[in-house]
Amino acid sequence: MSTRDKIMDVALNMFSERGYEAVSIRDICGEVGIKESTLYYHFKNKKDILDSLIEKFRSHIDGLLLHVDEITEKPAKKGKKSDDISLQMVDSYMIDSYLFDPFCNLMLRLMMIEQFHNEEIRALYEKTLFTDPYEIQMNVFRKLAKAGAIPEKDVEWIVKETHSYMTMLTFKYLLNGDLTEKRKKAYYKEVHDFMARRFIA
Amino acid sequence: MSTRDKIMDVALNMFSERGYEAVSIRDICGEVGIKESTLYYHFKNKKDILDSLIEKFRSHIDGLLLHVDEITEKPAKKGKKSDDISLQMVDSYMIDSYLFDPFCNLMLRLMMIEQFHNEEIRALYEKTLFTDPYEIQMNVFRKLAKAGAIPEKDVEWIVKETHSYMTMLTFKYLLNGDLTEKRKKAYYKEVHDFMARRFIA
Amino acid sequence: MSTRDKIMDVALNMFSERGYEAVSIRDICGEVGIKESTLYYHFKNKKDILDSLIEKFRSHIDGLLLHVDEITEKPAKKGKKSDDISLQMVDSYMIDSYLFDPFCNLMLRLMMIEQFHNEEIRALYEKTLFTDPYEIQMNVFRKLAKAGAIPEKDVEWIVKETHSYMTMLTFKYLLNGDLTEKRKKAYYKEVHDFMARRFIA
Amino acid sequence: MSTRDKIMDVALNMFSERGYEAVSIRDICGEVGIKESTLYYHFKNKKDILDSLIEKFRSHIDGLLLHVDEITEKPAKKGKKSDDISLQMVDSYMIDSYLFDPFCNLMLRLMMIEQFHNEEIRALYEKTLFTDPYEIQMNVFRKLAKAGAIPEKDVEWIVKETHSYMTMLTFKYLLNGDLTEKRKKAYYKEVHDFMARRFIA
DNA sequence: GATGAATGAGTGTTCATTCAT
DNA sequence: GATGAATGAACACTCATTCAT
């Protein structure tokens, strides 16, 4: 890993635990193993590290959203028979590549902390945790409705319930304490139970 | 308001917006209108302010929980006919005296920020936002089930859905950006819509 | 003990261990069990405590010197046969009431510390540890010489040797570490050995 | 002189006059002509300055002791006729390079002040002022006894008297007030008188 | 790419002291 | 006699940042 990447990695870990202001350049450099003056070769200033992290996160989720769009649309294009496969694919992809992804998880924590005094972060936080997931679910279930799997009129409340349940679980298990395997499993189990009851039973 | 109370008030406002470490004693004193040395007459050190806030919050929610217990039990004792009154009472009481209460709301934000590097706060955060509300809902709906208003076997999932929906709304509207009247109304409307669809329609 | 005396007692203990400047009014009051503002009822300011201690020490040693004068002169007046009794009396009196006396011992330590930036204390320190003891020994041995116990011409060097030996022992055992019983005994033994060899053998 | 050395130099001067705790980082930096933050580039904290001084003193006296050992042994090896030359050499070396040496003298004063609440310093103080000098004298006089210059049985008391006399003079002239040329001369004269009377006359 | 040396502003905290009660 | 509340100045120490090398 390049020094620049190492700095961003260490900074994210610290920012997401103690908050941006509470972490010092000294702290970061100490952990990375460089002198403070060296950091300024790689970044203009402290704010630049935060901005770079946000930028990286932005392009990361842009990629995710693009990929999700593809998954959502593809089956229809390729004429697959079972449409609920796409639902599962979308959800498991979002869980693995987004909620369980170490970089994204730490970014969400950082945004959770920093949203209260940084409007840019607040907007990104709201989009990423509330708006986008709701939109994605909407797309999936609208497609299922079009395919006749569920009634058109139920779509809104199905999405609201599904989205609220997963959001609550995210805050309860993934944005609370350390992201341990135990918590991930608890999250997964509760998601599965909900899905099983709601869509299978 | 006593100097001590003023300090706690200002400190909470600042801590909940920028995080504990990012707020300086100077910041607090400047806003309160006292010298730094005066603050140290009222508090042992910076940590003591945070501890005092947590202690105040603890006894505050202890009072709330006691009151909720009373409301939940009373109607049955006094032989009131319609038991779902208690449900409404409990919910509206919790919303007004807890979620919409300025002190509690700011404490929740503070805990949201500080939970990541303070285990005591993390435990309190989990209890206050996830465990306690779930328990309260459980008590209410179990009572409704006993009264025959809903089937015994549905209780668990009704509570899970209700709790998850209200929790998501709390994070979306009450622990996101400033707590404006607009956000409070949006929260209230969505809670009402959910309740109406779920329990009335 | 009056509050004023308690303050002086505690202050002396702390000053003699950590030095005047390094001890705070808070430290003293904490140990005495009073509030800082109370101290200012008894003393004008911090310096006033030090001055009072020095004044007390001054009158204390004035009393000692007066008493020593009496002992040195009395035997001759009253026609006692053995004059070396006075030597022993003077020395044992000085040891018990001065070097081993807790108040005097702590004052010597305090003066040892403070002499380097307080000319008044430096003068008192020099007088008390070097000038006065030399004078006292001189008076005693001159009297012994007059009584024919030792040759007149030996007086100067006898005094110089005796004084230097006792001074060295004072620094080595009484003004070094805590004044324990063990150290006192070691001091006493070495004084006795020296006297035995020098004057008896 | 490097910034680090300048800091140590100034710190020693101030510590030895007012005591460690009574000297502020501001005081030192003001005298050195640097900002406080610069000092912390060179030293971890205030204690680190003291520790560095002690370390420097330790290696300084280790060097001295080594050199004294050489002087004490050499003449015998090289078969010099007059052994009392080594006595003079040792004493004058110790006086010039130790007692009169500005660094050592200030360190002794510092240790004299700080011994009362720092056990490490107390031990070093005792070793440097009482134990080591006594040992050195012992080695010298034992050698003189072996060479037949003085009777074996007198060694102990000769050393005790010589050591006590020089120690007293050290406290009286070298560790009392400023170390002026006048005081050095007074010290030198009294040492010379004592030696003359004791060993020549 | 990286560092040694420096800095002005700011950190939490303690200082001796005052004064009305 | 004693205290609660306050203060300005100082404390040791850390901050993000610069710049010549």
mmCIF file of C-alpha atoms (C1' of nucleotides) in Angstrom, chain D residues 3 26 33-35 37-38 41-42, chain E residues 3-11:
data_model
loop_
_atom_site.group_PDB
_atom_site.id
_atom_site.type_symbol
_atom_site.label_atom_id
_atom_site.label_comp_id
_atom_site.label_asym_id
_atom_site.label_seq_id
_atom_site.Cartn_x
_atom_site.Cartn_y
_atom_site.Cartn_z
ATOM 1 C CA THR D 3 19.385 23.996 21.020
ATOM 2 C CA ARG D 26 8.247 29.410 29.934
ATOM 3 C CA GLY D 33 15.209 32.262 23.224
ATOM 4 C CA ILE D 34 12.865 29.671 21.759
ATOM 5 C CA LYS D 35 9.113 29.090 21.819
ATOM 6 C CA SER D 37 6.566 24.337 21.431
ATOM 7 C CA THR D 38 10.145 24.119 20.206
ATOM 8 C CA TYR D 41 10.572 18.964 19.887
ATOM 9 C CA HIS D 42 13.771 18.318 21.835
ATOM 10 C "C1'" DT E 3 12.733 14.704 7.552
ATOM 11 C "C1'" DG E 4 14.551 17.974 11.411
ATOM 12 C "C1'" DA E 5 13.534 22.099 13.459
ATOM 13 C "C1'" DA E 6 10.653 25.503 14.324
ATOM 14 C "C1'" DT E 7 6.279 28.189 15.498
ATOM 15 C "C1'" DG E 8 1.641 30.704 16.994
ATOM 16 C "C1'" DA E 9 -2.391 29.450 18.644
ATOM 17 C "C1'" DG E 10 -4.771 26.654 21.467
ATOM 18 C "C1'" DT E 11 -5.455 22.524 24.912
#
